[in-house]
Amino acid sequence: MDGDEWQAYFRDFERSAFRLEVHQTYAMPAEAETVRGFLAGEPVPEGFNAAWHQTVLDHAAAGRTMTRAKIVSRPLTPYSRYLFEWCIPGNVAAGEDYEIVDVTDHPNPGLPEQDFWLFDESIVVHLNYRSDGTQINRELIQDPDIGRYLAWRDLALESAVPFSAFRT
């Protein structure tokens, strides 16, 4: 699932979009240049993530929620540091609720080892990755056990702290 088919989920959801992020490193080709810049100590590029921020702003203005729960373990990987310093602050400023589940000193509370998006509490898309963080594909789950995904969402959010609280 790519291109407009994938983008339609973000354009067309009616109430809520939730993502569980479980990996500590993602190797996305579209981010390679900005990750290199971050690691080299460069400043955040002008207009960084502007299209995503506009998507979040538009949904927030329409009363739709966008929430993520990211599982982390310290010390943070270079990629997680990139997210925390360059990506997440702008997403939060645009209106995305970004929550952090820190499993450094606590075992995983029972969350899956599978990234997924849950749209409108009814549509599930798995994001499948290799161990090095490269994405294999996105997979629309046919007839998902919605109760299980809602329970994972709720457990992640109950186990999380807001990004701003974690960052301090």
Coordinates of N, CA and C in Angstrom, one line a residue:
M1 N 0.8 -1.2 0.0 CA 0.0 0.0 0.0 C 0.9 1.2 0.0
D2 N 0.8 2.0 -1.1 CA 1.6 3.2 -1.2 C 0.8 4.4 -1.8
G3 N 1.5 5.5 -2.0 CA 1.0 6.6 -2.7 C -0.4 7.1 -2.2
D4 N -1.3 7.4 -3.2 CA -2.6 7.9 -2.8 C -3.4 7.0 -2.0
E5 N -3.3 5.7 -2.3 CA -4.0 4.7 -1.5 C -3.7 4.8 0.0
W6 N -2.4 5.0 0.3 CA -1.9 5.1 1.7 C -2.3 6.5 2.2
Q7 N -2.1 7.6 1.5 CA -2.4 8.9 1.9 C -3.9 9.1 2.2
A8 N -4.8 8.4 1.5 CA -6.2 8.5 1.7 C -6.6 8.2 3.1
Y9 N -5.9 7.3 3.8 CA -6.3 7.0 5.2 C -6.1 8.3 6.1
F10 N -5.0 9.0 5.8 CA -4.8 10.3 6.6 C -5.7 11.4 6.1
R11 N -6.1 11.4 4.9 CA -7.0 12.4 4.4 C -8.4 12.2 4.8
D12 N -8.9 10.9 4.9 CA -10.3 10.6 4.9 C -10.8 10.1 6.3
F13 N -9.9 9.9 7.3 CA -10.5 9.5 8.6 C -11.4 10.5 9.1
E14 N -12.4 10.0 9.9 CA -13.5 10.9 10.3 C -13.3 11.4 11.8
R15 N -12.7 10.6 12.7 CA -12.7 10.9 14.1 C -11.3 10.8 14.7
S16 N -10.6 9.7 14.4 CA -9.3 9.5 15.1 C -8.3 8.7 14.3
A17 N -7.1 9.0 14.6 CA -6.0 8.2 14.0 C -5.0 8.0 15.2
F18 N -4.7 6.7 15.4 CA -3.7 6.3 16.5 C -2.6 5.5 15.9
R19 N -1.4 5.8 16.3 CA -0.3 4.9 15.9 C 0.5 4.4 17.1
L20 N 0.8 3.1 17.1 CA 1.7 2.6 18.0 C 3.1 2.4 17.3
E21 N 4.1 3.0 17.9 CA 5.5 2.9 17.3 C 6.3 2.1 18.3
V22 N 6.8 0.9 17.8 CA 7.5 0.0 18.7 C 9.0 0.0 18.5
H23 N 9.5 0.3 17.3 CA 10.9 0.2 17.0 C 11.7 1.4 17.5
Q24 N 13.0 1.1 17.8 CA 13.8 2.2 18.3 C 14.5 2.9 17.1
T25 N 14.6 2.3 16.0 CA 15.2 2.9 14.8 C 14.3 2.6 13.6
Y26 N 14.1 3.6 12.8 CA 13.5 3.4 11.5 C 14.4 4.0 10.4
A27 N 14.5 3.3 9.3 CA 15.4 3.7 8.2 C 14.5 4.0 7.0
M28 N 13.9 5.2 7.0 CA 13.0 5.5 5.9 C 13.8 6.4 4.9
P29 N 13.8 6.0 3.6 CA 14.5 6.7 2.6 C 14.2 8.2 2.6
A30 N 12.9 8.6 2.8 CA 12.5 10.0 2.8 C 13.1 10.8 3.9
E31 N 13.6 10.1 5.0 CA 14.2 10.8 6.1 C 15.7 10.8 6.1
A32 N 16.3 10.0 5.2 CA 17.7 9.8 5.3 C 18.6 11.1 5.3
E33 N 18.2 12.0 4.5 CA 19.0 13.3 4.4 C 18.8 14.1 5.7
T34 N 17.6 14.2 6.3 CA 17.4 15.0 7.5 C 18.1 14.3 8.7
V35 N 18.0 13.0 8.7 CA 18.7 12.2 9.8 C 20.2 12.5 9.7
R36 N 20.8 12.4 8.5 CA 22.2 12.8 8.4 C 22.5 14.2 8.9
G37 N 21.6 15.1 8.5 CA 21.8 16.5 9.0 C 21.8 16.6 10.5
F38 N 20.8 16.0 11.1 CA 20.7 16.0 12.5 C 22.0 15.4 13.2
L39 N 22.4 14.3 12.7 CA 23.6 13.6 13.3 C 24.8 14.5 13.1
A40 N 24.9 15.3 12.0 CA 26.0 16.2 11.8 C 25.9 17.5 12.6
G41 N 24.9 17.6 13.3 CA 24.7 18.8 14.1 C 24.2 20.1 13.4
E42 N 23.6 19.8 12.3 CA 23.0 21.0 11.5 C 21.7 21.4 12.2
P43 N 21.3 22.7 11.9 CA 20.0 23.1 12.4 C 18.8 22.5 11.7
V44 N 17.7 22.5 12.3 CA 16.5 22.0 11.7 C 16.2 22.8 10.4
P45 N 16.0 22.2 9.3 CA 15.8 22.9 8.0 C 14.5 23.7 8.1
E46 N 14.5 24.8 7.4 CA 13.3 25.7 7.3 C 12.2 24.9 6.7
G47 N 11.0 25.0 7.3 CA 9.8 24.3 6.8 C 9.8 22.8 7.0
F48 N 10.7 22.3 7.9 CA 10.8 20.9 8.1 C 9.5 20.3 8.5
N49 N 9.0 19.3 7.9 CA 7.8 18.5 8.1 C 6.5 19.4 8.0
A50 N 6.6 20.4 7.2 CA 5.5 21.4 7.0 C 4.2 20.7 6.5
A51 N 4.4 19.8 5.6 CA 3.2 19.1 5.0 C 2.5 18.3 6.1
W52 N 3.2 17.6 6.9 CA 2.6 16.8 7.9 C 2.0 17.7 9.0
H53 N 2.7 18.7 9.3 CA 2.1 19.7 10.3 C 0.8 20.3 9.8
Q54 N 0.7 20.5 8.5 CA -0.5 21.1 8.0 C -1.6 20.0 8.1
T55 N -1.3 18.8 7.8 CA -2.3 17.7 7.9 C -2.8 17.6 9.4
V56 N -1.9 17.7 10.3 CA -2.3 17.6 11.7 C -3.2 18.8 12.1
L57 N -2.7 20.0 11.7 CA -3.5 21.2 12.0 C -4.9 21.2 11.4
D58 N -5.0 20.7 10.2 CA -6.3 20.6 9.5 C -7.2 19.6 10.3
H59 N -6.7 18.5 10.7 CA -7.5 17.5 11.4 C -7.9 18.1 12.8
A60 N -7.0 18.7 13.5 CA -7.3 19.3 14.8 C -8.4 20.4 14.7
A61 N -8.3 21.2 13.6 CA -9.3 22.3 13.4 C -10.7 21.7 13.2
A62 N -10.7 20.5 12.6 CA -12.0 19.8 12.3 C -12.5 19.0 13.4
G63 N -11.7 18.9 14.6 CA -12.1 18.2 15.7 C -11.7 16.7 15.7
R64 N -10.8 16.3 14.7 CA -10.3 15.0 14.7 C -9.0 14.9 15.4
T65 N -8.8 13.7 16.1 CA -7.6 13.6 16.9 C -6.6 12.7 16.2
M66 N -5.3 13.0 16.4 CA -4.2 12.2 16.0 C -3.3 12.0 17.2
T67 N -3.1 10.7 17.5 CA -2.4 10.3 18.7 C -1.3 9.3 18.3
R68 N -0.2 9.4 19.0 CA 0.8 8.3 18.8 C 1.3 7.9 20.2
A69 N 1.7 6.7 20.3 CA 2.4 6.2 21.5 C 3.7 5.5 21.0
K70 N 4.8 6.0 21.5 CA 6.1 5.5 21.1 C 6.7 4.8 22.3
I71 N 7.1 3.5 22.0 CA 7.9 2.8 23.0 C 9.3 3.2 22.9
V72 N 10.0 3.5 24.0 CA 11.4 3.8 24.0 C 12.1 3.1 25.1
S73 N 13.4 2.9 24.9 CA 14.3 2.4 25.9 C 15.5 3.3 25.9
R74 N 16.0 3.7 27.1 CA 17.2 4.5 27.2 C 18.4 3.6 27.3
P75 N 19.5 4.1 26.8 CA 19.7 5.3 26.1 C 19.0 5.3 24.8
L76 N 18.6 6.5 24.4 CA 17.9 6.6 23.1 C 18.8 6.4 21.9
T77 N 18.3 5.7 20.9 CA 19.1 5.5 19.7 C 19.3 6.8 19.0
P78 N 20.2 6.9 18.1 CA 20.4 8.2 17.3 C 19.1 8.6 16.6
Y79 N 18.4 7.6 16.1 CA 17.1 7.9 15.4 C 16.1 8.4 16.4
S80 N 16.0 7.8 17.5 CA 15.0 8.4 18.5 C 15.4 9.8 19.0
R81 N 16.7 10.0 19.1 CA 17.1 11.4 19.4 C 16.7 12.4 18.3
Y82 N 16.8 11.9 17.1 CA 16.3 12.7 15.9 C 14.8 13.0 16.1
L83 N 14.1 12.0 16.3 CA 12.6 12.2 16.5 C 12.3 13.2 17.6
F84 N 13.0 13.0 18.8 CA 12.7 13.8 20.0 C 13.2 15.3 19.8
E85 N 14.2 15.5 19.0 CA 14.7 16.9 18.9 C 14.1 17.6 17.6
W86 N 14.0 16.9 16.5 CA 13.6 17.5 15.3 C 12.1 17.3 14.9
C87 N 11.6 16.1 15.2 CA 10.3 15.7 14.6 C 9.1 16.0 15.6
I88 N 9.2 15.3 16.8 CA 8.0 15.3 17.7 C 7.6 16.7 18.1
P89 N 8.6 17.6 18.5 CA 8.1 19.0 18.9 C 7.2 19.7 18.0
G90 N 7.5 19.6 16.7 CA 6.7 20.3 15.7 C 5.3 19.6 15.5
N91 N 5.3 18.2 15.6 CA 4.1 17.5 15.5 C 3.1 17.9 16.7
V92 N 3.7 18.0 17.9 CA 2.9 18.3 19.1 C 2.4 19.8 18.9
A93 N 3.3 20.7 18.5 CA 2.9 22.1 18.3 C 1.7 22.2 17.3
A94 N 1.7 21.3 16.3 CA 0.6 21.3 15.3 C -0.7 20.7 15.9
G95 N -0.6 19.9 17.0 CA -1.8 19.4 17.6 C -1.8 17.9 17.7
E96 N -0.8 17.2 17.4 CA -0.7 15.7 17.6 C -0.4 15.4 19.0
D97 N -1.1 14.5 19.6 CA -0.9 14.0 20.9 C 0.1 12.9 20.9
Y98 N 1.3 13.2 21.4 CA 2.4 12.2 21.3 C 2.8 11.8 22.7
E99 N 2.6 10.5 22.9 CA 2.8 9.9 24.2 C 4.0 8.9 24.2
I100 N 4.8 8.9 25.3 CA 6.0 8.0 25.4 C 5.8 6.9 26.4
V101 N 6.1 5.7 26.0 CA 6.0 4.5 26.9 C 7.5 4.1 27.1
D102 N 8.1 4.5 28.2 CA 9.5 4.2 28.5 C 9.6 2.8 29.2
V103 N 10.2 1.9 28.5 CA 10.3 0.5 29.1 C 11.8 0.3 29.6
T104 N 12.5 1.3 29.8 CA 13.9 1.2 30.3 C 14.0 0.5 31.6
D105 N 13.2 0.9 32.6 CA 13.2 0.3 33.9 C 12.0 -0.5 34.2
H106 N 11.1 -0.7 33.2 CA 9.9 -1.4 33.4 C 9.7 -2.4 32.2
P107 N 9.2 -3.5 32.4 CA 9.0 -4.4 31.3 C 7.9 -3.9 30.4
N108 N 7.9 -4.3 29.1 CA 6.8 -3.9 28.2 C 5.5 -4.3 28.9
P109 N 4.6 -3.4 29.0 CA 3.3 -3.7 29.7 C 2.4 -4.7 29.0
G110 N 2.8 -5.3 27.9 CA 2.0 -6.2 27.2 C 1.6 -5.7 25.8
L111 N 2.3 -4.8 25.3 CA 2.1 -4.2 24.0 C 2.7 -5.1 22.9
P112 N 2.1 -5.1 21.7 CA 2.7 -6.0 20.7 C 4.0 -5.4 20.1
E113 N 4.7 -6.2 19.4 CA 6.0 -5.8 18.8 C 5.7 -5.5 17.3
Q114 N 4.5 -4.9 17.1 CA 4.0 -4.6 15.7 C 3.6 -3.1 15.7
D115 N 4.2 -2.3 14.8 CA 3.7 -1.0 14.5 C 2.4 -1.1 13.8
F116 N 1.5 -0.2 14.2 CA 0.2 -0.1 13.4 C -0.4 1.3 13.6
W117 N -1.3 1.6 12.6 CA -2.2 2.7 12.7 C -3.6 2.1 12.8
L118 N -4.4 2.8 13.7 CA -5.8 2.5 13.9 C -6.6 3.7 13.5
F119 N -7.4 3.6 12.5 CA -8.2 4.8 12.0 C -9.6 4.6 12.4
D120 N -10.2 5.6 13.0 CA -11.6 5.6 13.4 C -12.0 4.4 14.2
E121 N -11.1 3.8 14.9 CA -11.4 2.7 15.8 C -12.0 1.5 15.0
S122 N -11.7 1.5 13.7 CA -12.2 0.4 12.9 C -11.3 -0.1 11.8
I123 N -10.3 0.6 11.4 CA -9.4 0.2 10.3 C -8.0 0.1 10.9
V124 N -7.4 -1.0 10.6 CA -6.0 -1.3 11.1 C -5.1 -1.5 9.9
V125 N -4.0 -0.8 10.0 CA -2.9 -1.0 9.0 C -1.6 -1.3 9.7
H126 N -1.1 -2.4 9.5 CA 0.2 -2.8 10.0 C 1.3 -2.1 9.2
L127 N 2.4 -1.7 9.9 CA 3.6 -1.2 9.2 C 4.6 -2.2 9.6
N128 N 5.1 -2.9 8.5 CA 6.0 -4.0 8.7 C 7.4 -3.6 8.4
Y129 N 8.4 -3.9 9.3 CA 9.8 -3.5 9.2 C 10.7 -4.6 9.3
R130 N 11.9 -4.5 8.7 CA 13.0 -5.4 9.0 C 13.7 -5.0 10.3
S131 N 14.5 -5.9 10.8 CA 15.2 -5.6 12.0 C 16.1 -4.3 12.0
D132 N 16.5 -3.9 10.8 CA 17.3 -2.7 10.7 C 16.5 -1.4 10.6
G133 N 15.2 -1.6 10.6 CA 14.3 -0.4 10.6 C 13.8 0.0 9.2
T134 N 14.2 -0.8 8.2 CA 13.6 -0.5 6.8 C 12.2 -1.1 6.7
Q135 N 11.4 -0.3 6.1 CA 10.0 -0.7 6.0 C 9.9 -1.8 4.9
I136 N 9.2 -2.9 5.2 CA 8.9 -3.9 4.2 C 7.6 -3.5 3.4
N137 N 6.6 -3.2 4.2 CA 5.3 -2.8 3.5 C 4.3 -2.3 4.5
R138 N 3.2 -1.9 4.0 CA 2.0 -1.5 4.8 C 0.9 -2.5 4.5
E139 N 0.3 -3.0 5.5 CA -0.7 -4.1 5.3 C -2.0 -3.8 5.9
L140 N -3.1 -3.6 5.1 CA -4.4 -3.4 5.6 C -4.9 -4.8 6.2
I141 N -5.2 -4.8 7.4 CA -5.7 -6.0 8.1 C -7.1 -6.2 7.8
Q142 N -7.5 -7.3 7.2 CA -8.8 -7.6 6.9 C -9.5 -8.3 8.1
D143 N -10.7 -7.8 8.5 CA -11.4 -8.3 9.6 C -10.6 -8.3 10.9
P144 N -10.0 -7.2 11.3 CA -9.1 -7.2 12.5 C -10.0 -7.4 13.8
D145 N -9.3 -8.0 14.8 CA -10.0 -8.1 16.1 C -9.9 -6.7 16.7
I146 N -10.8 -5.8 16.4 CA -10.8 -4.4 16.8 C -10.6 -4.3 18.3
G147 N -11.3 -5.1 19.1 CA -11.2 -5.1 20.5 C -9.8 -5.2 21.0
R148 N -9.0 -6.1 20.4 CA -7.6 -6.2 20.7 C -6.8 -5.0 20.4
Y149 N -7.0 -4.3 19.3 CA -6.3 -3.1 18.9 C -6.7 -2.0 19.9
L150 N -7.9 -1.9 20.2 CA -8.4 -0.9 21.1 C -7.8 -1.1 22.5
A151 N -7.7 -2.3 22.9 CA -7.0 -2.6 24.2 C -5.6 -2.3 24.2
W152 N -4.9 -2.5 23.1 CA -3.5 -2.2 23.0 C -3.3 -0.6 23.0
R153 N -4.2 0.1 22.3 CA -4.2 1.5 22.3 C -4.3 2.0 23.7
D154 N -5.4 1.5 24.4 CA -5.6 2.0 25.8 C -4.5 1.7 26.7
L155 N -3.9 0.5 26.6 CA -2.8 0.1 27.4 C -1.6 1.0 27.2
A156 N -1.3 1.2 25.9 CA -0.2 2.1 25.6 C -0.4 3.5 26.2
L157 N -1.6 4.1 26.1 CA -1.9 5.4 26.6 C -1.9 5.4 28.1
E158 N -2.3 4.3 28.8 CA -2.3 4.3 30.2 C -0.9 4.1 30.7
S159 N 0.0 3.5 30.0 CA 1.4 3.3 30.4 C 2.3 4.5 30.0
A160 N 1.8 5.5 29.3 CA 2.6 6.5 28.7 C 2.6 7.8 29.5
V161 N 3.5 8.7 29.2 CA 3.5 10.0 29.7 C 3.6 10.9 28.5
P162 N 3.0 12.1 28.5 CA 3.1 13.0 27.4 C 4.5 13.3 27.0
F163 N 4.8 13.5 25.8 CA 6.1 13.8 25.3 C 6.8 15.0 26.1
S164 N 6.0 16.0 26.4 CA 6.6 17.2 27.1 C 7.1 16.7 28.5
A165 N 6.4 15.8 29.2 CA 6.8 15.4 30.5 C 8.0 14.5 30.4
F166 N 8.0 13.6 29.4 CA 9.2 12.7 29.2 C 10.4 13.5 28.9
R167 N 10.3 14.5 28.1 CA 11.4 15.3 27.6 C 12.1 16.0 28.8
T168 N 11.3 16.4 29.8 CA 12.0 17.0 30.9 C 12.6 16.0 31.8

